mmCIF file of C-alpha atoms in Angstrom:
data_model
loop_
_atom_site.group_PDB
_atom_site.id
_atom_site.type_symbol
_atom_site.label_atom_id
_atom_site.label_comp_id
_atom_site.label_asym_id
_atom_site.label_seq_id
_atom_site.Cartn_x
_atom_site.Cartn_y
_atom_site.Cartn_z
ATOM 1 C CA UNK A 1 -96.158 -205.768 135.193
ATOM 2 C CA UNK A 2 -95.415 -203.516 138.216
ATOM 3 C CA UNK A 3 -95.924 -206.355 140.687
ATOM 4 C CA UNK A 4 -93.908 -208.771 138.629
ATOM 5 C CA UNK A 5 -90.971 -206.407 138.512
ATOM 6 C CA UNK A 6 -91.074 -206.106 142.322
ATOM 7 C CA UNK A 7 -91.221 -209.892 142.786
ATOM 8 C CA UNK A 8 -88.318 -210.254 140.346
ATOM 9 C CA UNK A 9 -86.128 -207.885 142.280
ATOM 10 C CA UNK A 10 -86.531 -210.072 145.341
ATOM 11 C CA UNK A 11 -84.432 -212.784 143.822
ATOM 12 C CA UNK A 12 -81.481 -210.542 143.110
ATOM 13 C CA UNK A 13 -80.074 -210.171 146.637
ATOM 14 C CA UNK A 14 -81.195 -213.566 147.900
ATOM 15 C CA UNK A 15 -77.999 -215.413 146.862
ATOM 16 C CA UNK A 16 -77.014 -218.301 149.081
ATOM 17 C CA UNK A 17 -74.058 -217.723 151.457
ATOM 18 C CA UNK A 18 -73.578 -221.433 152.139
ATOM 19 C CA UNK A 19 -69.972 -222.501 152.226
ATOM 20 C CA UNK A 20 -70.352 -225.934 153.810
ATOM 21 C CA UNK A 21 -68.409 -229.015 153.031
ATOM 22 C CA UNK A 22 -70.308 -229.720 149.782
ATOM 23 C CA UNK A 23 -67.628 -227.569 148.124
ATOM 24 C CA UNK A 24 -67.473 -224.593 145.800
ATOM 25 C CA UNK A 25 -69.272 -226.468 142.854
ATOM 26 C CA UNK A 26 -72.257 -226.836 144.960
ATOM 27 C CA UNK A 27 -72.273 -223.157 146.027
ATOM 28 C CA UNK A 28 -71.637 -222.146 142.400
ATOM 29 C CA UNK A 29 -74.580 -224.355 141.310
ATOM 30 C CA UNK A 30 -76.804 -222.822 143.901
ATOM 31 C CA UNK A 31 -76.020 -219.286 142.708
ATOM 32 C CA UNK A 32 -76.600 -220.179 139.155
ATOM 33 C CA UNK A 33 -79.911 -221.925 139.985
ATOM 34 C CA UNK A 34 -80.998 -218.659 141.755
ATOM 35 C CA UNK A 35 -79.999 -216.645 138.755
ATOM 36 C CA UNK A 36 -81.959 -219.023 136.498
ATOM 37 C CA UNK A 37 -84.935 -218.771 138.833
ATOM 38 C CA UNK A 38 -84.967 -214.993 138.549
ATOM 39 C CA UNK A 39 -84.649 -215.156 134.714
ATOM 40 C CA UNK A 40 -87.398 -217.708 134.639
ATOM 41 C CA UNK A 41 -89.680 -215.474 136.601
ATOM 42 C CA UNK A 42 -88.977 -212.483 134.385
ATOM 43 C CA UNK A 43 -89.411 -214.741 131.329
ATOM 44 C CA UNK A 44 -92.719 -216.297 132.653
ATOM 45 C CA UNK A 45 -94.093 -212.799 133.106
ATOM 46 C CA UNK A 46 -93.428 -212.049 129.410
ATOM 47 C CA UNK A 47 -94.612 -215.340 128.141
ATOM 48 C CA UNK A 48 -97.828 -215.405 130.182
ATOM 49 C CA UNK A 49 -98.520 -211.780 129.148
ATOM 50 C CA UNK A 50 -98.043 -212.739 125.527
ATOM 51 C CA UNK A 51 -100.460 -215.589 126.027
ATOM 52 C CA UNK A 52 -102.987 -213.188 127.422
ATOM 53 C CA UNK A 53 -102.620 -210.867 124.484
ATOM 54 C CA UNK A 54 -102.676 -213.668 121.979
ATOM 55 C CA UNK A 55 -106.010 -215.008 123.260
ATOM 56 C CA UNK A 56 -107.364 -211.565 123.546
ATOM 57 C CA UNK A 57 -106.459 -210.969 119.964
ATOM 58 C CA UNK A 58 -108.127 -214.216 119.021
ATOM 59 C CA UNK A 59 -111.282 -212.980 120.701
ATOM 60 C CA UNK A 60 -111.021 -209.754 118.755
ATOM 61 C CA UNK A 61 -110.537 -211.737 115.502
ATOM 62 C CA UNK A 62 -113.639 -213.785 116.237
ATOM 63 C CA UNK A 63 -115.629 -210.634 116.917
ATOM 64 C CA UNK A 64 -114.365 -209.072 113.725
ATOM 65 C CA UNK A 65 -115.208 -212.204 111.784
ATOM 66 C CA UNK A 66 -118.755 -212.295 113.229
ATOM 67 C CA UNK A 67 -119.186 -208.563 112.290
ATOM 68 C CA UNK A 68 -117.900 -209.333 108.867
ATOM 69 C CA UNK A 69 -120.300 -212.134 108.433
ATOM 70 C CA UNK A 70 -123.188 -209.888 109.476
ATOM 71 C CA UNK A 71 -122.038 -207.312 106.970
ATOM 72 C CA UNK A 72 -121.816 -209.983 104.294
ATOM 73 C CA UNK A 73 -125.374 -211.276 105.070
ATOM 74 C CA UNK A 74 -126.758 -207.676 105.046
ATOM 75 C CA UNK A 75 -124.919 -206.869 101.889
ATOM 76 C CA UNK A 76 -125.571 -209.957 99.859
ATOM 77 C CA UNK A 77 -128.806 -211.529 101.175
ATOM 78 C CA UNK A 78 -130.282 -208.161 102.175
ATOM 79 C CA UNK A 79 -129.279 -205.194 100.035
ATOM 80 C CA UNK A 80 -128.388 -207.261 96.962
ATOM 81 C CA UNK A 81 -131.649 -208.946 96.774
ATOM 82 C CA UNK A 82 -133.649 -205.864 97.365
ATOM 83 C CA UNK A 83 -131.583 -204.026 94.690
ATOM 84 C CA UNK A 84 -132.193 -206.925 92.298
ATOM 85 C CA UNK A 85 -135.896 -206.759 93.045
ATOM 86 C CA UNK A 86 -135.865 -203.100 92.089
ATOM 87 C CA UNK A 87 -134.056 -203.899 88.901
ATOM 88 C CA UNK A 88 -136.682 -206.528 87.909
ATOM 89 C CA UNK A 89 -139.443 -204.047 88.656
ATOM 90 C CA UNK A 90 -137.778 -201.342 86.597
ATOM 91 C CA UNK A 91 -137.732 -203.463 83.514
ATOM 92 C CA UNK A 92 -141.190 -204.764 84.168
ATOM 93 C CA UNK A 93 -142.386 -201.097 84.285
ATOM 94 C CA UNK A 94 -140.351 -200.351 81.205
ATOM 95 C CA UNK A 95 -142.074 -203.151 79.317
ATOM 96 C CA UNK A 96 -145.505 -202.130 80.538
ATOM 97 C CA UNK A 97 -145.066 -198.618 79.460
ATOM 98 C CA UNK A 98 -143.755 -199.536 75.933
ATOM 99 C CA UNK A 99 -146.481 -202.160 75.491
ATOM 100 C CA UNK A 100 -149.086 -199.616 76.342
ATOM 101 C CA UNK A 101 -147.922 -197.221 73.645
ATOM 102 C CA UNK A 102 -150.484 -196.757 70.861
ATOM 103 C CA UNK A 103 -148.753 -196.830 67.411
ATOM 104 C CA UNK A 104 -150.121 -195.548 64.235
ATOM 105 C CA UNK A 105 -147.785 -197.175 61.662
ATOM 106 C CA UNK A 106 -144.968 -199.659 61.270
ATOM 107 C CA UNK A 107 -142.246 -197.108 62.028
ATOM 108 C CA UNK A 108 -143.696 -196.552 65.474
ATOM 109 C CA UNK A 109 -144.209 -200.202 66.042
ATOM 110 C CA UNK A 110 -140.528 -200.740 65.149
ATOM 111 C CA UNK A 111 -139.602 -197.983 67.653
ATOM 112 C CA UNK A 112 -141.599 -199.787 70.392
ATOM 113 C CA UNK A 113 -140.045 -203.242 69.669
ATOM 114 C CA UNK A 114 -136.534 -201.797 69.294
ATOM 115 C CA UNK A 115 -137.009 -200.006 72.621
ATOM 116 C CA UNK A 116 -138.108 -203.286 74.216
ATOM 117 C CA UNK A 117 -135.062 -204.974 72.754
ATOM 118 C CA UNK A 118 -132.840 -202.112 74.072
ATOM 119 C CA UNK A 119 -134.310 -202.669 77.488
ATOM 120 C CA UNK A 120 -133.545 -206.382 77.332
ATOM 121 C CA UNK A 121 -130.005 -205.506 76.141
ATOM 122 C CA UNK A 122 -129.668 -203.182 79.036
ATOM 123 C CA UNK A 123 -130.898 -205.830 81.471
ATOM 124 C CA UNK A 124 -128.710 -208.658 80.101
ATOM 125 C CA UNK A 125 -125.586 -206.384 79.899
ATOM 126 C CA UNK A 126 -126.133 -205.456 83.514
ATOM 127 C CA UNK A 127 -126.779 -209.051 84.554
ATOM 128 C CA UNK A 128 -123.682 -210.390 82.722
ATOM 129 C CA UNK A 129 -121.526 -207.740 84.462
ATOM 130 C CA UNK A 130 -123.017 -208.654 87.824
ATOM 131 C CA UNK A 131 -122.493 -212.352 87.096
ATOM 132 C CA UNK A 132 -118.838 -211.642 86.465
ATOM 133 C CA UNK A 133 -118.579 -209.629 89.655
ATOM 134 C CA UNK A 134 -120.361 -212.437 91.548
ATOM 135 C CA UNK A 135 -117.896 -215.045 90.163
ATOM 136 C CA UNK A 136 -114.879 -212.841 91.087
ATOM 137 C CA UNK A 137 -116.203 -212.470 94.659
ATOM 138 C CA UNK A 138 -116.933 -216.155 94.838
ATOM 139 C CA UNK A 139 -113.274 -216.928 93.875
ATOM 140 C CA UNK A 140 -112.064 -214.598 96.681
ATOM 141 C CA UNK A 141 -114.343 -216.370 99.100
ATOM 142 C CA UNK A 142 -113.175 -219.824 97.910
ATOM 143 C CA UNK A 143 -109.648 -218.583 98.559
ATOM 144 C CA UNK A 144 -110.574 -217.538 102.065
ATOM 145 C CA UNK A 145 -111.952 -221.017 102.686
ATOM 146 C CA UNK A 146 -108.737 -222.448 101.459
ATOM 147 C CA UNK A 147 -106.880 -220.288 103.958
ATOM 148 C CA UNK A 148 -109.273 -221.368 106.747
ATOM 149 C CA UNK A 149 -108.560 -224.971 105.930
ATOM 150 C CA UNK A 150 -104.832 -224.142 106.399
ATOM 151 C CA UNK A 151 -105.728 -222.384 109.674
ATOM 152 C CA UNK A 152 -107.512 -225.439 110.893
ATOM 153 C CA UNK A 153 -104.641 -227.608 109.918
ATOM 154 C CA UNK A 154 -102.257 -225.409 111.837
ATOM 155 C CA UNK A 155 -104.531 -225.462 114.929
ATOM 156 C CA UNK A 156 -104.614 -229.239 114.702
ATOM 157 C CA UNK A 157 -100.913 -229.371 114.445
ATOM 158 C CA UNK A 158 -100.663 -227.189 117.558
ATOM 159 C CA UNK A 159 -103.106 -229.462 119.424
ATOM 160 C CA UNK A 160 -101.022 -232.491 118.417
ATOM 161 C CA UNK A 161 -97.850 -230.670 119.767
ATOM 162 C CA UNK A 162 -99.573 -230.057 123.035
ATOM 163 C CA UNK A 163 -100.735 -233.665 123.334
ATOM 164 C CA UNK A 164 -97.197 -235.009 122.657
ATOM 165 C CA UNK A 165 -95.700 -232.452 125.192
ATOM 166 C CA UNK A 166 -98.186 -233.530 127.830
ATOM 167 C CA UNK A 167 -97.475 -237.225 127.248
ATOM 168 C CA UNK A 168 -93.774 -236.735 127.706
ATOM 169 C CA UNK A 169 -94.256 -234.709 130.996
ATOM 170 C CA UNK A 170 -96.788 -237.283 132.222
ATOM 171 C CA UNK A 171 -94.080 -239.920 131.673
ATOM 172 C CA UNK A 172 -91.591 -237.869 133.712
ATOM 173 C CA UNK A 173 -94.143 -237.448 136.548
ATOM 174 C CA UNK A 174 -94.733 -241.158 136.479
ATOM 175 C CA UNK A 175 -91.064 -241.849 136.894
ATOM 176 C CA UNK A 176 -90.881 -239.382 139.738
ATOM 177 C CA UNK A 177 -93.852 -241.018 141.481
ATOM 178 C CA UNK A 178 -92.482 -244.518 140.882
ATOM 179 C CA UNK A 179 -89.195 -243.404 142.363
ATOM 180 C CA UNK A 180 -87.177 -244.418 139.196
ATOM 181 C CA UNK A 181 -86.244 -240.815 138.780
ATOM 182 C CA UNK A 182 -84.710 -239.373 142.001
ATOM 183 C CA UNK A 183 -81.871 -237.415 143.428
ATOM 184 C CA UNK A 184 -79.759 -240.249 144.651
ATOM 185 C CA UNK A 185 -77.645 -240.329 141.554
ATOM 186 C CA UNK A 186 -77.182 -236.561 141.364
ATOM 187 C CA UNK A 187 -73.611 -235.058 141.313
ATOM 188 C CA UNK A 188 -72.350 -231.496 141.211
ATOM 189 C CA UNK A 189 -71.306 -232.193 137.663
ATOM 190 C CA UNK A 190 -74.656 -233.512 136.485
ATOM 191 C CA UNK A 191 -76.474 -230.662 138.286
ATOM 192 C CA UNK A 192 -74.133 -228.201 136.632
ATOM 193 C CA UNK A 193 -74.935 -229.650 133.181
ATOM 194 C CA UNK A 194 -78.631 -229.311 133.779
ATOM 195 C CA UNK A 195 -78.155 -225.793 135.062
ATOM 196 C CA UNK A 196 -76.248 -224.767 132.011
ATOM 197 C CA UNK A 197 -78.870 -226.475 129.775
ATOM 198 C CA UNK A 198 -81.571 -224.493 131.603
ATOM 199 C CA UNK A 199 -79.722 -221.200 131.134
ATOM 200 C CA UNK A 200 -79.192 -221.777 127.449
ATOM 201 C CA UNK A 201 -82.895 -222.711 126.914
ATOM 202 C CA UNK A 202 -83.996 -219.633 128.836
ATOM 203 C CA UNK A 203 -81.906 -217.447 126.559
ATOM 204 C CA UNK A 204 -83.616 -219.043 123.490
ATOM 205 C CA UNK A 205 -87.007 -218.700 124.999
ATOM 206 C CA UNK A 206 -86.295 -215.055 125.638
ATOM 207 C CA UNK A 207 -85.533 -214.556 121.977
ATOM 208 C CA UNK A 208 -88.662 -216.319 120.932
ATOM 209 C CA UNK A 209 -90.731 -214.423 123.525
ATOM 210 C CA UNK A 210 -89.374 -211.055 122.164
ATOM 211 C CA UNK A 211 -90.239 -212.089 118.558
ATOM 212 C CA UNK A 212 -93.715 -213.129 119.735
ATOM 213 C CA UNK A 213 -94.180 -209.770 121.448
ATOM 214 C CA UNK A 214 -93.331 -207.914 118.220
ATOM 215 C CA UNK A 215 -95.628 -210.135 116.199
ATOM 216 C CA UNK A 216 -98.516 -209.694 118.698
ATOM 217 C CA UNK A 217 -98.053 -205.950 118.519
ATOM 218 C CA UNK A 218 -98.157 -205.937 114.832
ATOM 219 C CA UNK A 219 -101.347 -208.063 114.873
ATOM 220 C CA UNK A 220 -102.879 -205.598 117.266
ATOM 221 C CA UNK A 221 -102.535 -202.779 114.767
ATOM 222 C CA UNK A 222 -104.107 -204.921 112.015
ATOM 223 C CA UNK A 223 -106.988 -205.905 114.231
ATOM 224 C CA UNK A 224 -107.721 -202.241 115.161
ATOM 225 C CA UNK A 225 -107.541 -201.267 111.456
ATOM 226 C CA UNK A 226 -109.815 -204.104 110.459
ATOM 227 C CA UNK A 227 -112.367 -203.205 113.104
ATOM 228 C CA UNK A 228 -112.587 -199.617 111.794
ATOM 229 C CA UNK A 229 -113.051 -200.806 108.221
ATOM 230 C CA UNK A 230 -115.704 -203.248 109.245
ATOM 231 C CA UNK A 231 -117.607 -200.577 111.175
ATOM 232 C CA UNK A 232 -117.249 -198.137 108.159
ATOM 233 C CA UNK A 233 -118.610 -200.842 105.833
ATOM 234 C CA UNK A 234 -121.595 -201.360 108.087
ATOM 235 C CA UNK A 235 -122.450 -197.600 107.901
ATOM 236 C CA UNK A 236 -122.061 -197.658 104.141
ATOM 237 C CA UNK A 237 -124.415 -200.590 103.792
ATOM 238 C CA UNK A 238 -126.920 -198.774 105.943
ATOM 239 C CA UNK A 239 -126.705 -195.733 103.634
ATOM 240 C CA UNK A 240 -127.023 -198.009 100.576
ATOM 241 C CA UNK A 241 -130.085 -199.566 102.053
ATOM 242 C CA UNK A 242 -131.609 -196.045 102.256
ATOM 243 C CA UNK A 243 -130.798 -195.475 98.626
ATOM 244 C CA UNK A 244 -132.450 -198.823 97.682
ATOM 245 C CA UNK A 245 -135.550 -197.895 99.698
ATOM 246 C CA UNK A 246 -135.697 -194.531 97.897
ATOM 247 C CA UNK A 247 -135.485 -196.198 94.458
ATOM 248 C CA UNK A 248 -138.266 -198.552 95.451
ATOM 249 C CA UNK A 249 -140.448 -195.531 96.417
ATOM 250 C CA UNK A 250 -139.893 -194.082 92.997
ATOM 251 C CA UNK A 251 -140.759 -197.420 91.423
ATOM 252 C CA UNK A 252 -144.111 -197.478 93.306
ATOM 253 C CA UNK A 253 -144.980 -193.973 92.090
ATOM 254 C CA UNK A 254 -144.098 -195.011 88.443
ATOM 255 C CA UNK A 255 -146.214 -198.179 88.879
ATOM 256 C CA UNK A 256 -149.233 -195.979 89.773
ATOM 257 C CA UNK A 257 -148.730 -193.924 86.640
ATOM 258 C CA UNK A 258 -148.391 -196.952 84.492
ATOM 259 C CA UNK A 259 -151.673 -198.401 85.856
ATOM 260 C CA UNK A 260 -153.394 -195.240 84.504
ATOM 261 C CA UNK A 261 -152.195 -196.069 81.025
ATOM 262 C CA UNK A 262 -154.428 -199.105 80.720
#
């Protein structure tokens, strides 16, 4: 930005001093063109900087998304499946222990069978709760996919706008090359009209660029917060994996004891 400001200041004192026979309208137009040129340079600096930040943010979003997907795979396909394996083993051990109990009467047999049923109730209750949790998360993920569909539609809409913009400017270039669009019909009045139009459009673009800068700044804060949350989730999943591994070690020890019952 420092170099851009220096370049911009070079336009300020470079006003034309021409007072030839073309008249005051021509001189006035030249001064306004120079003012527009300075404003355009300043505006271009802001717009191009916004473009840089916008694409930088898109790269950060892609990085965050990839990290989120890694977390998802580690949490669901990794930790979840390992934890489920432990659950199955816990109830297999429970059943083995109960089935190995020596009973002496019907009361004790009823105790064993009711304990087996209670274990099944525990398992099914746990599984039903997890199924509901799984369905809720799937609904959230489906909503994300719907939003991604909308994102793709917006991107395609933007691509269409770029294509249409390019087609119109190619047509203008073609006219210039063919000579059908040239300066022979220019007048001070027609030039003044274009100059005023340029100035008005510059003012509107300045407003849009300012709004874009605010939006980009807001997005930057969101991206930074998301990155911290994603990194924290990764740490928590690693800690959870350690808990799952510890549970599994206890399962193995119990399995050894159960084997001695037979």
